[in-house]
Structure formats: C-alpha cells, structure tokens
PDB file of C-alpha atoms in Angstrom:
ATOM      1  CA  UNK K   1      12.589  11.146  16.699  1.00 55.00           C
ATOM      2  CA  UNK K   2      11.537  14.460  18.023  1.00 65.00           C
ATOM      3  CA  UNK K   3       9.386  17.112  16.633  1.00 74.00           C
ATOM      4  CA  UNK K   4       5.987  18.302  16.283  1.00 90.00           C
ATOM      5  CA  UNK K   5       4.147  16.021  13.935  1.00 93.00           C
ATOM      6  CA  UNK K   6       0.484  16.809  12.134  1.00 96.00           C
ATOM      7  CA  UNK K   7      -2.214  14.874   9.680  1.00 97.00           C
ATOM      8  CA  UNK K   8      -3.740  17.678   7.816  1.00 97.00           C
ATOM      9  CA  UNK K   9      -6.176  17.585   5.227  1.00 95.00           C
ATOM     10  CA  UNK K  10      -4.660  18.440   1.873  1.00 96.00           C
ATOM     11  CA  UNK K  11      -5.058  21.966   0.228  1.00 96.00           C
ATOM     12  CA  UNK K  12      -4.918  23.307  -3.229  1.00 95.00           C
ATOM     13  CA  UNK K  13      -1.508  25.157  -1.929  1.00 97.00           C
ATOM     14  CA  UNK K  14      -0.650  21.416  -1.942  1.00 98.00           C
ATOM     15  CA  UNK K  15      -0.765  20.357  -5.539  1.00 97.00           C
ATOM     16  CA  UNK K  16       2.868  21.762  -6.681  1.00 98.00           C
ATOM     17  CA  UNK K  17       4.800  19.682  -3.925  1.00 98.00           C
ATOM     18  CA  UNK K  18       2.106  16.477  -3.989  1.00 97.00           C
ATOM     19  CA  UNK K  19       2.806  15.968  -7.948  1.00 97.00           C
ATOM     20  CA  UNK K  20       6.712  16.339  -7.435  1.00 97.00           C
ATOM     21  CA  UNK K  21       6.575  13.725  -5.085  1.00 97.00           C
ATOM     22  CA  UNK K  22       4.452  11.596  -6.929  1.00 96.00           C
ATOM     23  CA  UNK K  23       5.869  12.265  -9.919  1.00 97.00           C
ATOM     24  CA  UNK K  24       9.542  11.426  -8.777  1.00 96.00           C
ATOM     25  CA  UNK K  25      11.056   7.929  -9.676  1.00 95.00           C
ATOM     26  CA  UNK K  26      11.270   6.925  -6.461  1.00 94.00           C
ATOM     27  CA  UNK K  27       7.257   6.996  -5.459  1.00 95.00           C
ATOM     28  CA  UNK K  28       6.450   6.150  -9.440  1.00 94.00           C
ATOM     29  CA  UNK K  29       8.321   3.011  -9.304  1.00 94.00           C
ATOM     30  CA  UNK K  30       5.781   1.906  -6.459  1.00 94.00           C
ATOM     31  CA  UNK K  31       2.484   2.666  -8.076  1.00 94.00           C
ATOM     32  CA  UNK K  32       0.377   0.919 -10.161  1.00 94.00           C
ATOM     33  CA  UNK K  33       0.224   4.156 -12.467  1.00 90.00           C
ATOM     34  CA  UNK K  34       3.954   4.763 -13.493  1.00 88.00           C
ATOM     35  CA  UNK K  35       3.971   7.535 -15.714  1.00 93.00           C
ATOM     36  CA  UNK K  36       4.100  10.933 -15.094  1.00 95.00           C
ATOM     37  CA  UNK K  37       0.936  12.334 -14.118  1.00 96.00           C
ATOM     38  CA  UNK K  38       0.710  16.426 -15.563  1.00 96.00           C
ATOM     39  CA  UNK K  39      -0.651  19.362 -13.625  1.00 97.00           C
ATOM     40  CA  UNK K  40      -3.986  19.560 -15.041  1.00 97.00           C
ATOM     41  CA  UNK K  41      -4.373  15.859 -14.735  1.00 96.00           C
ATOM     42  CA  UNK K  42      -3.536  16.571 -10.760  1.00 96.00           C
ATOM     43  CA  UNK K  43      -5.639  19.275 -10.267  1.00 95.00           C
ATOM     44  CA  UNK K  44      -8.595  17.557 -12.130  1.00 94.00           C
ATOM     45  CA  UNK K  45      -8.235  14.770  -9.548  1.00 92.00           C
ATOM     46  CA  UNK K  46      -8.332  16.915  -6.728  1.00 94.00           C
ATOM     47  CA  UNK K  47     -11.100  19.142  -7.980  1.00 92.00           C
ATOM     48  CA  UNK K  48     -13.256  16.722  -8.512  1.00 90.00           C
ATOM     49  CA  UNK K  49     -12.142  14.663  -4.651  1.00 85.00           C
ATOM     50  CA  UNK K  50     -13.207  18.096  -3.327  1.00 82.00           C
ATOM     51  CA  UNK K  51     -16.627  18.322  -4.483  1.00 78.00           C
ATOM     52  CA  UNK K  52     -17.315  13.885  -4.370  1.00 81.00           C
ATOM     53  CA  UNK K  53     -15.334  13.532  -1.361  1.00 80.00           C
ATOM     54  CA  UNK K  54     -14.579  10.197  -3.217  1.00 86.00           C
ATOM     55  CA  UNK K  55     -10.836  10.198  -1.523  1.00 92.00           C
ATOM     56  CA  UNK K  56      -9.532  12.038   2.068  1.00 95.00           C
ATOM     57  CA  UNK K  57      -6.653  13.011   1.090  1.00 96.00           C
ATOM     58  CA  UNK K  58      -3.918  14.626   3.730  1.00 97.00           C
ATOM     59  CA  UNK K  59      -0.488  16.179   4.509  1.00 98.00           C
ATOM     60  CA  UNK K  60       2.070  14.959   6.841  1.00 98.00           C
ATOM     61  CA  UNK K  61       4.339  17.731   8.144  1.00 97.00           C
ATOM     62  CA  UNK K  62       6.895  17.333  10.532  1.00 95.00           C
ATOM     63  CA  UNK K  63       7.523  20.805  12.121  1.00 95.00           C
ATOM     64  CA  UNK K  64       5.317  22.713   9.678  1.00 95.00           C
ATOM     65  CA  UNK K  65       7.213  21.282   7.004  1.00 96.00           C
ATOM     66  CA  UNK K  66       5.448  18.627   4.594  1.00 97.00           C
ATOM     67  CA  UNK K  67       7.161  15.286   4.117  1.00 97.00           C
ATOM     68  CA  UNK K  68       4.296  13.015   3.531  1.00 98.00           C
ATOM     69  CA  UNK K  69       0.736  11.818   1.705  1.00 98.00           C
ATOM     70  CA  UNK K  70      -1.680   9.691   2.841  1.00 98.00           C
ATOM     71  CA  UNK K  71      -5.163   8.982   0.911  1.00 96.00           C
ATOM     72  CA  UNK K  72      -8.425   7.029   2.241  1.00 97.00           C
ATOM     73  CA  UNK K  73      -9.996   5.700  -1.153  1.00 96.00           C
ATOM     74  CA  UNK K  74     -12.918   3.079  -2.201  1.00 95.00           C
ATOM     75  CA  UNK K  75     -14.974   4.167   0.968  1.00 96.00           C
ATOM     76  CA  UNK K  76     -17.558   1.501   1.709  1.00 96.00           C
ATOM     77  CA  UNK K  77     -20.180   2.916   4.039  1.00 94.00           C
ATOM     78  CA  UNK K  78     -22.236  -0.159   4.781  1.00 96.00           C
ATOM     79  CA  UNK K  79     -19.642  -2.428   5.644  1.00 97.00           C
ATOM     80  CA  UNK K  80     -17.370   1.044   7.242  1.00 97.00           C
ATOM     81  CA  UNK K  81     -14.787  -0.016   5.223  1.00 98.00           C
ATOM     82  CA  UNK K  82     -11.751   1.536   3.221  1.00 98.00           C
ATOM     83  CA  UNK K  83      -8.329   1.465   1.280  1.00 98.00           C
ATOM     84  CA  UNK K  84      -5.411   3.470   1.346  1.00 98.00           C
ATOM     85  CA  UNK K  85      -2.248   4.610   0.071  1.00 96.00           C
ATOM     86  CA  UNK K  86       0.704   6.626   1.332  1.00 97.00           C
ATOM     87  CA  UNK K  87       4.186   7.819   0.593  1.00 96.00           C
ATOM     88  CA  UNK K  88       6.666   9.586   1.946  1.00 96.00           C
ATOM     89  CA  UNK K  89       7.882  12.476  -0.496  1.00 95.00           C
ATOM     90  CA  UNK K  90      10.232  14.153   0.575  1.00 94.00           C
ATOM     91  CA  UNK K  91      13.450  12.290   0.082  1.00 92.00           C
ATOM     92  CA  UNK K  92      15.349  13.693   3.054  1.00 92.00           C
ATOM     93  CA  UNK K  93      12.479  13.352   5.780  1.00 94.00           C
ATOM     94  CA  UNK K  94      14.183  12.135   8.772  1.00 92.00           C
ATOM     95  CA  UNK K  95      13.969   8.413   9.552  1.00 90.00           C
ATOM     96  CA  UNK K  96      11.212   7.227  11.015  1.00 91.00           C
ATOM     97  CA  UNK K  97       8.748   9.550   9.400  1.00 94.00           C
ATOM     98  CA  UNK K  98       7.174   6.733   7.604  1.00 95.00           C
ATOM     99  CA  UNK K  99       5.577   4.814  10.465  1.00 95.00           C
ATOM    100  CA  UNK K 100       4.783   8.368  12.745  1.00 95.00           C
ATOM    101  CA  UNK K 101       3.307   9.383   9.229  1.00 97.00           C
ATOM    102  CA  UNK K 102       1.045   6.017   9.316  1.00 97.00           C
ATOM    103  CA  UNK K 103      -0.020   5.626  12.632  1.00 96.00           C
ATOM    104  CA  UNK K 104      -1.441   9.300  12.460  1.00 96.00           C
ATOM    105  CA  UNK K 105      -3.358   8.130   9.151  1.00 98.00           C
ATOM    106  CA  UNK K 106      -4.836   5.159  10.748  1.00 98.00           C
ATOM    107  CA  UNK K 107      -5.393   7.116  14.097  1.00 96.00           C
ATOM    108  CA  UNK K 108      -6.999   9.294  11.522  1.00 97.00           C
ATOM    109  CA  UNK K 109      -8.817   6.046  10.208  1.00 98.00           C
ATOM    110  CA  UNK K 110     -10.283   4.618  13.011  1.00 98.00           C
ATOM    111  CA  UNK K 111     -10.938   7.339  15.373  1.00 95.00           C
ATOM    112  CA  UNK K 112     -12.477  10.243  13.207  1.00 96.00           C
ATOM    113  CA  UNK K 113     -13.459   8.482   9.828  1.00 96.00           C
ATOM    114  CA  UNK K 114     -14.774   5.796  11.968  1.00 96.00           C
ATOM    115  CA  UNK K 115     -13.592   2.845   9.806  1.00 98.00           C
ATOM    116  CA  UNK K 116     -14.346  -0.997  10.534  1.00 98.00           C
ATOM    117  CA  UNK K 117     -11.638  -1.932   8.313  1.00 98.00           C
ATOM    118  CA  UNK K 118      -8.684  -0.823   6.709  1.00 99.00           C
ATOM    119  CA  UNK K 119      -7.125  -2.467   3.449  1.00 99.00           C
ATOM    120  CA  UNK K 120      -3.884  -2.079   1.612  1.00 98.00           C
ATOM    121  CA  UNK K 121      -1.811  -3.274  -1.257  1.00 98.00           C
ATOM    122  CA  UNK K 122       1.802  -3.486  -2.427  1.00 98.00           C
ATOM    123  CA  UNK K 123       3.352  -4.823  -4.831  1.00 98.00           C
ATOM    124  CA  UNK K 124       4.914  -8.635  -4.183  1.00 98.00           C
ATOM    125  CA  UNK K 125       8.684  -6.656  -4.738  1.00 97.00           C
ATOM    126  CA  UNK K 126       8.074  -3.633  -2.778  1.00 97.00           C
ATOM    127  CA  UNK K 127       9.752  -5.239   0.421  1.00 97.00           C
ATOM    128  CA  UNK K 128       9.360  -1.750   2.372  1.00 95.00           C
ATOM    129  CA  UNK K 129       5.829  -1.391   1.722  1.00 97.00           C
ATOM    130  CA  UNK K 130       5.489  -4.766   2.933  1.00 98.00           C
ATOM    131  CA  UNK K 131       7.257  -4.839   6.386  1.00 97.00           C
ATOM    132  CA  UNK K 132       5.653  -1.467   6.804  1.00 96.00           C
ATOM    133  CA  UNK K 133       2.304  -2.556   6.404  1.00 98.00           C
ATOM    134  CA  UNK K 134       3.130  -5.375   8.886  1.00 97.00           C
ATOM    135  CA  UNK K 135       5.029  -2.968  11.361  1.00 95.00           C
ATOM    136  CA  UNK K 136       1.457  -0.955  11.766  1.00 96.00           C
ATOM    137  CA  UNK K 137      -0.065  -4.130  12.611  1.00 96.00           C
ATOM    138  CA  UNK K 138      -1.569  -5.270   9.274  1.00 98.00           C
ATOM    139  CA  UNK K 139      -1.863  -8.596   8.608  1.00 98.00           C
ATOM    140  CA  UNK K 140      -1.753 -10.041   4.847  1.00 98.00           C
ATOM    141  CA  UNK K 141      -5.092 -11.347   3.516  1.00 96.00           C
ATOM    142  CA  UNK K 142      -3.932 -12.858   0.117  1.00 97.00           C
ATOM    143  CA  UNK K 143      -2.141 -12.561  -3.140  1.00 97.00           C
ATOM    144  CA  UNK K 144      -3.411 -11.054  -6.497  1.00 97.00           C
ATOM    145  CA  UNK K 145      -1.281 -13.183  -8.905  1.00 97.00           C
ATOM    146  CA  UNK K 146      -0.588 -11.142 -12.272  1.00 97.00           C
ATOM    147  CA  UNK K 147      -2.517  -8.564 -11.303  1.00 97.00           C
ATOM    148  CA  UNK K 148      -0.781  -5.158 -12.439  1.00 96.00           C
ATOM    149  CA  UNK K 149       1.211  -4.387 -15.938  1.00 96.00           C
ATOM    150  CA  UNK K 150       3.967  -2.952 -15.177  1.00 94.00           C
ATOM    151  CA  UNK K 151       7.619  -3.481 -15.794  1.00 87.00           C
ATOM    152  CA  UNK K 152       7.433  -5.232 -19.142  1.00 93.00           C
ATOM    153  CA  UNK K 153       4.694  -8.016 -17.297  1.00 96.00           C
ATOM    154  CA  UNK K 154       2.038  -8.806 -14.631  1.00 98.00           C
ATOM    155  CA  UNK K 155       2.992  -8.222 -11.089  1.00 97.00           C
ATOM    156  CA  UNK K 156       1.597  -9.492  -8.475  1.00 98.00           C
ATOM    157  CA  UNK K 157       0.056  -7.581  -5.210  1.00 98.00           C
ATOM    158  CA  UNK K 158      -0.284  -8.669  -2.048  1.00 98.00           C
ATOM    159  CA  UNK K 159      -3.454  -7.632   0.184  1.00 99.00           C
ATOM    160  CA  UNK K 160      -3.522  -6.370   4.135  1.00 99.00           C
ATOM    161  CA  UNK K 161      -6.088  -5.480   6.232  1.00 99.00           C
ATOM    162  CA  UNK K 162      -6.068  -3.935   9.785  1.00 99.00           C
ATOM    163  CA  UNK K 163      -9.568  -3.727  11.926  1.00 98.00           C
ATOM    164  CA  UNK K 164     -10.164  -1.369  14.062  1.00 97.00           C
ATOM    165  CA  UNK K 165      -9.843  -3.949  16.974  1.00 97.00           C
ATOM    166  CA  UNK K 166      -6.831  -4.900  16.041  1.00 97.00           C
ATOM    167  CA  UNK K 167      -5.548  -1.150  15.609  1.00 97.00           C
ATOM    168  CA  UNK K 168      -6.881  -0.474  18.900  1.00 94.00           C
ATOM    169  CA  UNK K 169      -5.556  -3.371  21.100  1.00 94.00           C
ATOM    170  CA  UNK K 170      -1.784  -2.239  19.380  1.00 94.00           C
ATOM    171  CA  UNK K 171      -1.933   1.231  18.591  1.00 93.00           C
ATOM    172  CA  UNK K 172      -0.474   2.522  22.838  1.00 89.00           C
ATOM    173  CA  UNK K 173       2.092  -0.254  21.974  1.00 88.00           C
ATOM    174  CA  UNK K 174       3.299   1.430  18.343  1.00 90.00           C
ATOM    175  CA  UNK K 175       3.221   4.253  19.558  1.00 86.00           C
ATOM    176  CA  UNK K 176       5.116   3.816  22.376  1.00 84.00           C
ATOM    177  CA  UNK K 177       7.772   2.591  19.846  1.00 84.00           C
ATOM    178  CA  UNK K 178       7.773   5.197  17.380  1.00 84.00           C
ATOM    179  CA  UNK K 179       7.751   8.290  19.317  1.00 71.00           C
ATOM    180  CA  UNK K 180       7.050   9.532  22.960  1.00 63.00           C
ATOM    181  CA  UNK K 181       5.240  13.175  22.053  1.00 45.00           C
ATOM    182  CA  UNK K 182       1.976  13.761  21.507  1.00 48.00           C
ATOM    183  CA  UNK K 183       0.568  14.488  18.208  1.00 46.00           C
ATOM    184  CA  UNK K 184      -2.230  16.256  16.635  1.00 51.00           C
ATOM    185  CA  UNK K 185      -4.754  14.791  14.001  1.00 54.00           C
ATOM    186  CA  UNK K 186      -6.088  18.275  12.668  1.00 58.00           C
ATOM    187  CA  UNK K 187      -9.942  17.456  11.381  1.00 56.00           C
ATOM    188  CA  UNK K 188     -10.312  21.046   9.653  1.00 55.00           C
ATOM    189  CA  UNK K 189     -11.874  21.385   7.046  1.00 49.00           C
ATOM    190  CA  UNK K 190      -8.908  23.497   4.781  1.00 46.00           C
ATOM    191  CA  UNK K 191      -9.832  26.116   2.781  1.00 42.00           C
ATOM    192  CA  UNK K 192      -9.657  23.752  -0.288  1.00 39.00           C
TER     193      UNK K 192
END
C-alpha cells in the first residue's frame, strides 16, 4: 500500500469524526462500552485527557485524510508501562491500514513515550483483534474468564503484551512487510 501515512495527536477538530466512528456498530460491537456515547459525554472525555494527560490519544491519516484512532491509557510511570486501544474508523480505509496504523502507534510507544511495556485486550470472539495483536508481535499473557457484560452475559478477554525488546528486535521486519515508505510520527503538541 502506498501513500503518505501520519500518527498525529488528536485535536478538538477531531471530536465530530472520532464519535462517528466510535459510535458506529461496527467499532461498538468491539468495546467493552456498547452504547452510544453523546457529544458532551465525548467532549467531557477529551477535555478533561487534555488538561490530566490521563490518555495520548491520536489520529491516523493516510494522505491527510483520517482513517484511524489509537489511545495510550493506564500509564504506569514506575514500571514505564501502558495499555492501549485502537480502531480503524473509517469503513472504506484501504486494506492494510490497520497494521501501518499500529506499528506507527507502537513506534509511537516505544520510541517517544518511552514505554517498557505495552498491554492489550480483546475480546475471546473478536478474532481480528486477536491475529492483529499477534501480527504486531504481541504475545498473549492470559485469559480474563467472565470478565465483561455484554451481549446478554460475561465475556471473556484475552490479555497481550509487547516489550519494547521484543518491538525492537521485529519492528525493521514488520515493517518491511507492511509497507516500503517512510513514515512520520508527528510529536506536536496540536492546538488542542
């Protein structure tokens, strides 16, 4: 796939598009809150991850067009450890976005947020989440049986983690796979 492809941080021009994604069936039916999230829930959530910087939140855009979201959350600064979460959003993003979109957030990761560790979670069903998370080189850590209500019972979630070791020793490798252009991980600040 060719194109010019950026990690951006995320903007208040932002919300409108970042709460139709997430409030679209298709990225709803993946997250452990299902229901539909209003606009002054949204822009309560980013007001307050502007002024806490409890989340780094950014844009993917492939040719100055947004097609993605990635989040750092649950930042543990002793231990240089975090979670995140991710979703393409736009429906007709070109295949392949998905794992150009995550090995710029865990370039972003590991290179300027200067994570140890890197954790994620999907849901036991959510088969693409899963071979995605392996694809960028996690590896699972463990099961949460019943750990989620959602769809009329308790789901489980499975657990991944990725080191910066590990992303380091396969990160030429995947990206030698996914794409052969450079790309840009933009650490501005945004306007907010």
């Amino acid at each position: 796939m060719n194109g010019s492809y950026l990690l951006r941080r995320m903007k208040e021009a932002d919300l409108d598009v970042v709460l139709r994604w997430r409030n679209s069936d298709r990225i709803r039916e993946n997250m452990y809150t299902d229901r539909h999230i209003t606009m002054e829930e949204h822009s309560r959530w980013y007001t307050t991850n502007q002024y806490t910087r409890a989340s780094d939140c950014s844009i993917f855009e492939i040719d100055g067009q947004s097609m993605g979201f990635i989040n750092f959350t649950r930042f543990d600064p002793q231990n240089q450890s975090c979670h995140w979460g991710f979703y393409v959003g736009d429906p007709q993003a070109p295949r392949g976005s998905g794992s150009i979109m995550g090995s710029l957030g865990l370039e972003h990761c590991f290179e300027n947020l200067r994570m140890r560790k890197c954790f994620g979670e999907a849901f036991a069903f959510n088969a693409a989440s899963i071979a995605f998370h392996r694809k960028l080189g996690f590896r699972e850590e463990g099961s949460l049986r019943k750990q989620i209500w959602k769809n009329g019972r308790y789901e489980d979630v499975l657990t991944f983690i990725l080191s910066t070791e590990e992303w380091f020793r396969i990160k030429n490798e995947l990206h030698s796979k996914i794409f052969n252009v450079p790309f840009v991980v933009d650490e501005g600040g945004g306007d907010g």
